[in-house]
mmCIF file of C-alpha atoms in Angstrom:
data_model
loop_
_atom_site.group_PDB
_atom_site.id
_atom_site.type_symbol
_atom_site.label_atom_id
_atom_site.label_comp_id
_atom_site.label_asym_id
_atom_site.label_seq_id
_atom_site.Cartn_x
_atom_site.Cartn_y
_atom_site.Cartn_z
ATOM 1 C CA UNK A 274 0.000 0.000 0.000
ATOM 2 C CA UNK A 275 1.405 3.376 -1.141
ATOM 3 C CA UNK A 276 2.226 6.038 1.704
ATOM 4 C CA UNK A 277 0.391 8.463 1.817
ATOM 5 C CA UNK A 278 2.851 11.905 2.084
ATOM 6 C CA UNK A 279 1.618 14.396 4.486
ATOM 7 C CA UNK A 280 1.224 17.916 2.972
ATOM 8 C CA UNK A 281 4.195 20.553 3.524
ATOM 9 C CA UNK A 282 3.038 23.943 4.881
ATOM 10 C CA UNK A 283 6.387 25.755 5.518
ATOM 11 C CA UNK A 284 10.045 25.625 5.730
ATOM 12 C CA UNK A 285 10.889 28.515 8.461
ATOM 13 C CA UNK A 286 14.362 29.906 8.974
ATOM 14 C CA UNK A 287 15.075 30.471 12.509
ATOM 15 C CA UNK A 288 15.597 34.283 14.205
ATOM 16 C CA UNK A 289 19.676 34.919 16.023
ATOM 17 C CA UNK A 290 19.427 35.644 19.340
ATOM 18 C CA UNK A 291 21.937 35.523 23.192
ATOM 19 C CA UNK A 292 20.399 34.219 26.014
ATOM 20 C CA UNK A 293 21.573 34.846 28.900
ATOM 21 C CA UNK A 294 25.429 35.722 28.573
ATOM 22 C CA UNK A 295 26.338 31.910 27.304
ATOM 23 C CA UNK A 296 23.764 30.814 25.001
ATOM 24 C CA UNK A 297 24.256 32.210 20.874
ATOM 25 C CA UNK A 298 20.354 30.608 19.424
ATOM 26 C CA UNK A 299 18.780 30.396 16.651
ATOM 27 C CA UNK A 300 15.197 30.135 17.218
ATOM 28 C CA UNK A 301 12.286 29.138 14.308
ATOM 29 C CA UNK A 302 9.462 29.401 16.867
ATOM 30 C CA UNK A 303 7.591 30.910 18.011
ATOM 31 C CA UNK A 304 6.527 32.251 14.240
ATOM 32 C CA UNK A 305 4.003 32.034 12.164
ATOM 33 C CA UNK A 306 3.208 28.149 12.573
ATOM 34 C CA UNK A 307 3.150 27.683 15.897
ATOM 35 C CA UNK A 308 -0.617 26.885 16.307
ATOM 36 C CA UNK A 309 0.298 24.098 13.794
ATOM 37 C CA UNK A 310 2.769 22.588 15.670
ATOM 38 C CA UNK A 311 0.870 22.812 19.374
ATOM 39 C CA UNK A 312 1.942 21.423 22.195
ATOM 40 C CA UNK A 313 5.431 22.510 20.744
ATOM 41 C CA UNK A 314 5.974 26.202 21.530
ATOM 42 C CA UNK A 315 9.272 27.766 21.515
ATOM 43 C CA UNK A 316 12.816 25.859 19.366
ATOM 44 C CA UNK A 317 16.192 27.313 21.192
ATOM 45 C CA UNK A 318 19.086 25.879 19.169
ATOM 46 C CA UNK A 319 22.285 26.842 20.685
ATOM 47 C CA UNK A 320 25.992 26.585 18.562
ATOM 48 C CA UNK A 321 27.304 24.497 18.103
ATOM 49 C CA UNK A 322 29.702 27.778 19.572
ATOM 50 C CA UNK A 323 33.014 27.684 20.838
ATOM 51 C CA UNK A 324 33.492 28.039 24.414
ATOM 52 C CA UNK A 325 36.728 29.603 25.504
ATOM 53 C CA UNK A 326 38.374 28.355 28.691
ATOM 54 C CA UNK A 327 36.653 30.308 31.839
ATOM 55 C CA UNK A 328 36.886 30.026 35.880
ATOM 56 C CA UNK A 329 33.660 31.896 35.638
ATOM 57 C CA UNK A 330 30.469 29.817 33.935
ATOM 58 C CA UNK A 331 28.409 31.307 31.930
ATOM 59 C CA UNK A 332 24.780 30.663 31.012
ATOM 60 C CA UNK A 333 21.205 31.589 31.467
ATOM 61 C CA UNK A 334 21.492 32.907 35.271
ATOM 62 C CA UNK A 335 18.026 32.258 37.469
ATOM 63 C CA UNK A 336 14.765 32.877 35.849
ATOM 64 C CA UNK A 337 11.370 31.973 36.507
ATOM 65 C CA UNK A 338 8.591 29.703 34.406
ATOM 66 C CA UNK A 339 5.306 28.443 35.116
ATOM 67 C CA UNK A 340 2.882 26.638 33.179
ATOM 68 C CA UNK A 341 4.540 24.588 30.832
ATOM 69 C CA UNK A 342 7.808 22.063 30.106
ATOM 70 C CA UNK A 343 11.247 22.814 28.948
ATOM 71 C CA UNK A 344 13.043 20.184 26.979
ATOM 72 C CA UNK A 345 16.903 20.446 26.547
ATOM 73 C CA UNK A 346 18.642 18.100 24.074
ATOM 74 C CA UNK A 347 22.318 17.805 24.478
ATOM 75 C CA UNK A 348 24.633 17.190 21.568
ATOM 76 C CA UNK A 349 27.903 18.264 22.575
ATOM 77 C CA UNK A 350 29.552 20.062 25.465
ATOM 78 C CA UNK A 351 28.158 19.714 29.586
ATOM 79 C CA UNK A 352 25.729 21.930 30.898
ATOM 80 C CA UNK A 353 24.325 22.031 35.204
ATOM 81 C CA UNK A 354 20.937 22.550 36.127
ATOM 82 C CA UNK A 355 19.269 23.839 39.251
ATOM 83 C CA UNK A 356 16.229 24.816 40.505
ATOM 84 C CA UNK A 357 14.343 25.997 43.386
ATOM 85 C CA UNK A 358 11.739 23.116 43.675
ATOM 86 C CA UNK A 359 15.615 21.251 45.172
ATOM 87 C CA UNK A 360 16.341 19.331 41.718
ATOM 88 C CA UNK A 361 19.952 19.479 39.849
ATOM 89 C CA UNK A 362 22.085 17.774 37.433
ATOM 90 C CA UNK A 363 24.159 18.133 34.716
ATOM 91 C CA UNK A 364 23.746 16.946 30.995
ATOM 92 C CA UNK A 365 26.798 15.922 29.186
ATOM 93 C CA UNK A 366 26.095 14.677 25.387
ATOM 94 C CA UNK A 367 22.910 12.536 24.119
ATOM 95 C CA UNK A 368 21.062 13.567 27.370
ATOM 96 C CA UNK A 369 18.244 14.795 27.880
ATOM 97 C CA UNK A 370 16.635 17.013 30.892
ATOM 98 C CA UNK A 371 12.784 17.204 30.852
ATOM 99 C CA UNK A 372 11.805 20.019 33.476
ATOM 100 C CA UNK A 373 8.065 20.536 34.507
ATOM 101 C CA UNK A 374 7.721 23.943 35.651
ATOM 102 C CA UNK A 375 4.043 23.821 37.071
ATOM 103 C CA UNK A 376 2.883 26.022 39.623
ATOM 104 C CA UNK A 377 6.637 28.098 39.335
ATOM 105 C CA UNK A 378 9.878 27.653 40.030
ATOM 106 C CA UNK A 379 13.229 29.837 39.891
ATOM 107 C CA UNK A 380 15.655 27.654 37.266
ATOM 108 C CA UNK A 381 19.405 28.582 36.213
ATOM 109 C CA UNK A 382 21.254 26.853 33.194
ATOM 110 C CA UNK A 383 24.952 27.066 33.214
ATOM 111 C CA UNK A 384 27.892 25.828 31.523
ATOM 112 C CA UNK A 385 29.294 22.836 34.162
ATOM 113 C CA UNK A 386 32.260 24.162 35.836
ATOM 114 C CA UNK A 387 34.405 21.688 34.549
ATOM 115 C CA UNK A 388 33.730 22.083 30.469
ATOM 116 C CA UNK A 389 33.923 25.717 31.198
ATOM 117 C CA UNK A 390 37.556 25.356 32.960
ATOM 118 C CA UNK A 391 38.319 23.513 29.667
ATOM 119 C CA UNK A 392 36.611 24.970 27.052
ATOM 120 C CA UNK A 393 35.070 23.802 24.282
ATOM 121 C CA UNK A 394 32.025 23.244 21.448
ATOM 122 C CA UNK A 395 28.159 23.660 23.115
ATOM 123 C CA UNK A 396 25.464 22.986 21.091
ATOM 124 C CA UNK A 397 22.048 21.786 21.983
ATOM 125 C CA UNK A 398 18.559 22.637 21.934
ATOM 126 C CA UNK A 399 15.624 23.460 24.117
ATOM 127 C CA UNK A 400 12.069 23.238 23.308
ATOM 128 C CA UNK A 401 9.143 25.060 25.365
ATOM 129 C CA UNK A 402 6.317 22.194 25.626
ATOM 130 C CA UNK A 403 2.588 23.202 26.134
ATOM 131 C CA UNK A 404 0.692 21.080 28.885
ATOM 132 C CA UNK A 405 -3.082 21.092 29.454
ATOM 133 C CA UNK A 406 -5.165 23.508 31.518
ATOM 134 C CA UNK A 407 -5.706 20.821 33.954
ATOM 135 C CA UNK A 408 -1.932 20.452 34.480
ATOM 136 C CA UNK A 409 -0.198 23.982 34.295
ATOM 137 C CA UNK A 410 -0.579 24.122 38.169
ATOM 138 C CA UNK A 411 1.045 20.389 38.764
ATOM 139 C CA UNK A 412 4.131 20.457 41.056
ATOM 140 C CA UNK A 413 7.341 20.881 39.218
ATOM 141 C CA UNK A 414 9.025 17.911 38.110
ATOM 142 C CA UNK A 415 12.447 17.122 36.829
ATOM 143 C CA UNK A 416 13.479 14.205 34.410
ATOM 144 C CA UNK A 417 16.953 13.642 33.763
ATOM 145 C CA UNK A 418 17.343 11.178 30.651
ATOM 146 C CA UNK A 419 20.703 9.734 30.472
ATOM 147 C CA UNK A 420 22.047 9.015 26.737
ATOM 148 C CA UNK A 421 21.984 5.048 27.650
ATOM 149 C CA UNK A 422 18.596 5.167 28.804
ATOM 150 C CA UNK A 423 17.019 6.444 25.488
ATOM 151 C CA UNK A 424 16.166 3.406 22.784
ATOM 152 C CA UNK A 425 17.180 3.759 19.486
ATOM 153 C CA UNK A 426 16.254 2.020 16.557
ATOM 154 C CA UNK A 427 17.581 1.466 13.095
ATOM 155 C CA UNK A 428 15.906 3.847 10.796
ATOM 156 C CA UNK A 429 13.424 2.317 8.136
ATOM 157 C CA UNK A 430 14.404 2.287 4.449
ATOM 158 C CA UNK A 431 17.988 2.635 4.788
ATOM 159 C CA UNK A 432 21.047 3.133 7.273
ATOM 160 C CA UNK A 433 20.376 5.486 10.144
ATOM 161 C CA UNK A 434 18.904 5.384 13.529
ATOM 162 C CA UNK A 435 16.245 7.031 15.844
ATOM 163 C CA UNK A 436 16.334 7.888 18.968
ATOM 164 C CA UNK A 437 13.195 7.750 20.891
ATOM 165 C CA UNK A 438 13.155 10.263 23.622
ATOM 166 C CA UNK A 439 9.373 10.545 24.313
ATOM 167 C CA UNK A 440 6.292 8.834 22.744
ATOM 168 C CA UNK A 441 6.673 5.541 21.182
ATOM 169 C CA UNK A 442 7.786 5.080 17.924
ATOM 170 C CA UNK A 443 7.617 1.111 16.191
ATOM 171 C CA UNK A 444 7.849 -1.053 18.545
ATOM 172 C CA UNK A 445 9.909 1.326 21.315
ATOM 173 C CA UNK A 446 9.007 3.135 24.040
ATOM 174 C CA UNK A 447 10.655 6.824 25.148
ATOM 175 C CA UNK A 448 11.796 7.002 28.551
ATOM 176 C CA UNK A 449 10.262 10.605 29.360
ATOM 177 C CA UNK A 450 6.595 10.811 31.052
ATOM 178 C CA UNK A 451 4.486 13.920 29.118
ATOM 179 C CA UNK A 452 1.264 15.145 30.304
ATOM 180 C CA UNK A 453 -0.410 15.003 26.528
ATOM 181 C CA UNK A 454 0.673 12.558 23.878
ATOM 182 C CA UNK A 455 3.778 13.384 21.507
ATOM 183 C CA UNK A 456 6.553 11.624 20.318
ATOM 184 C CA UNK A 457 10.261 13.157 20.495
ATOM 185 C CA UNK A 458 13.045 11.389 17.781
ATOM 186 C CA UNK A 459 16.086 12.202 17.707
ATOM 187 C CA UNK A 460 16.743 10.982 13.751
ATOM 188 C CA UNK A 461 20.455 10.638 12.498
ATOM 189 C CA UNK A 462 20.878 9.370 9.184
ATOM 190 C CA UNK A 463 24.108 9.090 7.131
ATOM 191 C CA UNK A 464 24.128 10.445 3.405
ATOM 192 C CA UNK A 465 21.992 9.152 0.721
ATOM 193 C CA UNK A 466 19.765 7.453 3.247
ATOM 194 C CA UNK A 467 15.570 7.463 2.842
ATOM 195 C CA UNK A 468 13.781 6.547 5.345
ATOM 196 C CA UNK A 469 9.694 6.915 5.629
ATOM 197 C CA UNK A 470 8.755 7.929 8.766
ATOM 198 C CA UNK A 471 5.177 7.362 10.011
ATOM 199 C CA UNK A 472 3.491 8.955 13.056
ATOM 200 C CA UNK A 473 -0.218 9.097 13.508
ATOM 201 C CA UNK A 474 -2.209 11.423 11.324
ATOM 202 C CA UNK A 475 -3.959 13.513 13.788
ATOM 203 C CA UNK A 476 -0.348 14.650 15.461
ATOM 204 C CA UNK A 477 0.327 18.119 14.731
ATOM 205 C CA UNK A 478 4.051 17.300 12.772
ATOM 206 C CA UNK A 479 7.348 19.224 12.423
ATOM 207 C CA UNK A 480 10.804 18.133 11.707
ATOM 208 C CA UNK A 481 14.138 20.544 12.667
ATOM 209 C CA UNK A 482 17.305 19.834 10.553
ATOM 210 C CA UNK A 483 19.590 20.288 13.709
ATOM 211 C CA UNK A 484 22.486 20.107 10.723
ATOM 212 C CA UNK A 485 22.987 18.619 7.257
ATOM 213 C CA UNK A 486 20.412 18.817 4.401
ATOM 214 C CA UNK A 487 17.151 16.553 3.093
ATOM 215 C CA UNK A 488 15.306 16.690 0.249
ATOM 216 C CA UNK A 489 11.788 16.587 1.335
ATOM 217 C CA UNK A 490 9.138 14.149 -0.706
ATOM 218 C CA UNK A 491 8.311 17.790 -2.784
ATOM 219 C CA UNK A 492 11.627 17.809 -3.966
ATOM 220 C CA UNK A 493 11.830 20.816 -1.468
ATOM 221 C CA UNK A 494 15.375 20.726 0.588
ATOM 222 C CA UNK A 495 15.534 21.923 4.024
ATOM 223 C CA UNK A 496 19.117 22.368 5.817
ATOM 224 C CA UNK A 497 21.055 23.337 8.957
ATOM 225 C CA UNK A 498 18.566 25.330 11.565
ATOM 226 C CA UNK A 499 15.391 25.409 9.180
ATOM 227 C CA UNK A 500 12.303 24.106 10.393
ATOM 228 C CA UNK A 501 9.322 21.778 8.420
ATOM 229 C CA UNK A 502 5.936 22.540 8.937
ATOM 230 C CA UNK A 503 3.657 19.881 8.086
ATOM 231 C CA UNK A 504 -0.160 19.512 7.404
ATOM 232 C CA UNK A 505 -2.059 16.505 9.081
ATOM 233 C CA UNK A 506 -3.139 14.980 5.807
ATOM 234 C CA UNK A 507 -1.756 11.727 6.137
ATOM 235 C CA UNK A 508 0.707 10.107 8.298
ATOM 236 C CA UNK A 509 3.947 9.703 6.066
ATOM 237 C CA UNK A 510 7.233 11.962 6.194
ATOM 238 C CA UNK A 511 9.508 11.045 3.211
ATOM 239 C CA UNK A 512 12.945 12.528 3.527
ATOM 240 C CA UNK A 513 16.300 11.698 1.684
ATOM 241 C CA UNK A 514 19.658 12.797 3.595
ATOM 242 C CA UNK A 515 21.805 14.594 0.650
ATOM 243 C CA UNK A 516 24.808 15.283 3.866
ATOM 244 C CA UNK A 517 25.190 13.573 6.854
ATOM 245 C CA UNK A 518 22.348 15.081 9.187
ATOM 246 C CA UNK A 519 20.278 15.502 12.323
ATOM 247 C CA UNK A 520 16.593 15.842 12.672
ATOM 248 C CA UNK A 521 14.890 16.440 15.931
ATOM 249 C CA UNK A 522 11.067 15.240 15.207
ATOM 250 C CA UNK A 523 8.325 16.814 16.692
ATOM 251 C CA UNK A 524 4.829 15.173 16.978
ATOM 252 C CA UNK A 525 2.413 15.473 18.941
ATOM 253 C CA UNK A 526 -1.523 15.641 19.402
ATOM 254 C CA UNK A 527 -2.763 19.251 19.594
ATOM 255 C CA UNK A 528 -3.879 21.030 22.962
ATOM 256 C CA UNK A 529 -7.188 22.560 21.634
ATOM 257 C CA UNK A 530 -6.955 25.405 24.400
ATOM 258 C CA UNK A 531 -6.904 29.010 24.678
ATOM 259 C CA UNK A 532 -3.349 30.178 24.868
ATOM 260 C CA UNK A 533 -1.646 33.632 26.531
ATOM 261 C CA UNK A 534 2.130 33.826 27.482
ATOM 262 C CA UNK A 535 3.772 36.549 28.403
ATOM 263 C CA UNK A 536 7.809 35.698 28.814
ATOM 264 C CA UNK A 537 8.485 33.029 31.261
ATOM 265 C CA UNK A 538 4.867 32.052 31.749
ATOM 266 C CA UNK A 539 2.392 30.489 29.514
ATOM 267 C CA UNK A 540 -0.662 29.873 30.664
ATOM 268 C CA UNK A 541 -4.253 30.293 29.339
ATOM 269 C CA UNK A 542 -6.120 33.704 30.586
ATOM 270 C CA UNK A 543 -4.766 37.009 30.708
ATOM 271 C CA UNK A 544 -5.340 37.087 34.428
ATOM 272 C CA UNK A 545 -3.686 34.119 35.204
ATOM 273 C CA UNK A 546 -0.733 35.416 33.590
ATOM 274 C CA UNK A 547 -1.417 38.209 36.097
ATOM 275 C CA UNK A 548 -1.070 35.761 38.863
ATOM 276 C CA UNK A 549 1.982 34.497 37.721
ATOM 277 C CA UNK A 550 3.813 37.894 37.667
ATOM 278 C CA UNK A 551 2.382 38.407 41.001
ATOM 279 C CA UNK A 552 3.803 35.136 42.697
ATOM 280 C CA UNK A 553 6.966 35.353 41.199
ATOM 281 C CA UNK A 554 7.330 39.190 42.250
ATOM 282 C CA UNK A 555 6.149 38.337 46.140
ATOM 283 C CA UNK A 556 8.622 35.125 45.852
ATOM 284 C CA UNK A 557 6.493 32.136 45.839
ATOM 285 C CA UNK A 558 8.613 30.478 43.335
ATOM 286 C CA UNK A 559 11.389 30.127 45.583
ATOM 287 C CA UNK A 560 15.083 31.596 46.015
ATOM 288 C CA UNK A 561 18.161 30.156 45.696
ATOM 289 C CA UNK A 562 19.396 32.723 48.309
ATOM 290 C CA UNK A 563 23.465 32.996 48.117
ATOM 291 C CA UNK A 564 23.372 29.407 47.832
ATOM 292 C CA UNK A 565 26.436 29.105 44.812
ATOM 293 C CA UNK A 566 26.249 27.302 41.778
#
């Protein structure tokens, strides 16, 4: 039985931006699409950037969220978390950190100490991940996804593999606990290779070339920091790897809610947006006093 190709809306280049005073981005959402790619809100892609050799980290210094999940995919270089619900870690490459922010919390991403005494390449991403009404006031939550504890499977239709970080995908299972169903891959396929990817047709769909180039079933090519927008008629992705590349997949079933963010804070009325400013301004998402890093 033929596949049956979903429909390409748009290929999106992202916007340059710093975060914090360690973090160069690119960032293709939020845009234009980003109703079409809900519960996916927000692509940081940091480097890959050099890192010169520092006693001082540097990073994204304490800030506050509420009301939604922040992703961070690791692909080379160490970075330490912390936040004020008491979790921490650090992320070295393949990992993955899954942070629920729920009702608020106070979080700081830094280099590690010891990549930034010795330098080096950083590049990873972080996605912003809608959660339902129901669930934007859960406690925070922390998942720290070692590289060895993600699945991967070979890649259908040709060499390559997949990484299944959340969702299932074939017959595998992604180690990271959502509050709405998606699927996370983390695709790497080797030049000339043409795989078929299927994920279920009512998933909101989009595909970011982390680096390298595919020609899409259109004949369209996307490359290094573009993002593919998809339509939801039908459940096939066809891609062909003209370089060696890496595709971070994004699928996921749609959160049919009303939506209002402001910053750190998504949520979905103005005036709980309101509330959120209001707790974080009287402190009731914590301090890390002069506790150091």
């Amino acid at each position: 039985m033929e596949t049956s190709f979903r429909r390409i809306f748009q290929i999106i280049d992202g916007n340059k931006k710093l975060v914090g005073d360690g973090f160069d981005v690119t960032s293709p959402m939020p845009g234009p699409r980003i109703r079409q790619l809900s519960p996916f809100l927000l692509i940081d892609h940091t480097g890959p950037m050099p890192v010169a050799p520092t006693e001082t980290p540097l990073g994204a210094h304490p800030h506050p969220h509420r009301g939604f999940e922040t992703v961070t995919v690791v692909y080379s270089g160490h970075l330490a978390h912390r936040d004020t619900a008491g979790h921490s870690g650090q992320l070295g490459p393949g990992d993955v950190q899954w942070m629920t922010a729920g009702s608020g919390l106070l979080h700081e991403e830094m280099h590690e100490r010891e990549f930034s005494k010795r330098g080096g390449v950083l590049e990873l991403l972080q996605l912003w991940v809608n959660v339902p009404a129901q669930d934007k006031m859960a406690p925070p939550r922390y998942q720290e996804l070692a590289a060895a504890a993600i699945p991967t499977l070979p890649a259908a239709g040709g060499p390559g593999t997949i990484r299944v970080i959340a969702g299932s995908y074939e017959h595998l299972a992604g180690p990271a606990e959502t509050f709405s169903p998606l699927t996370l891959l983390d695709v790497h396929l080797p030049a000339g290779a043409a795989p078929t990817l299927e994920l279920p047709a009512h998933y909101n769909v989009g595909i970011y070339v982390v680096k390298g180039k595919v020609r899409l079933h259109d004949n369209r090519t996307a490359a290094t920091k573009q993002l593919v927008v998809y339509g939801w008629d039908g459940p096939g992705i066809g891609l062909t790897a003209e370089e060696d590349s890496v595709l971070l997949v994004l699928a996921g079933q749609p959160i049919e809610e009303p939506l209002a963010t402001y910053g750190p804070f998504v949520m979905n009325t103005n005036q709980e947006l309101m509330q959120a400013i209001t707790d974080f301004e009287a402190g009731k998402m914590g301090s890390f006093g002069d506790q150091p890093a």
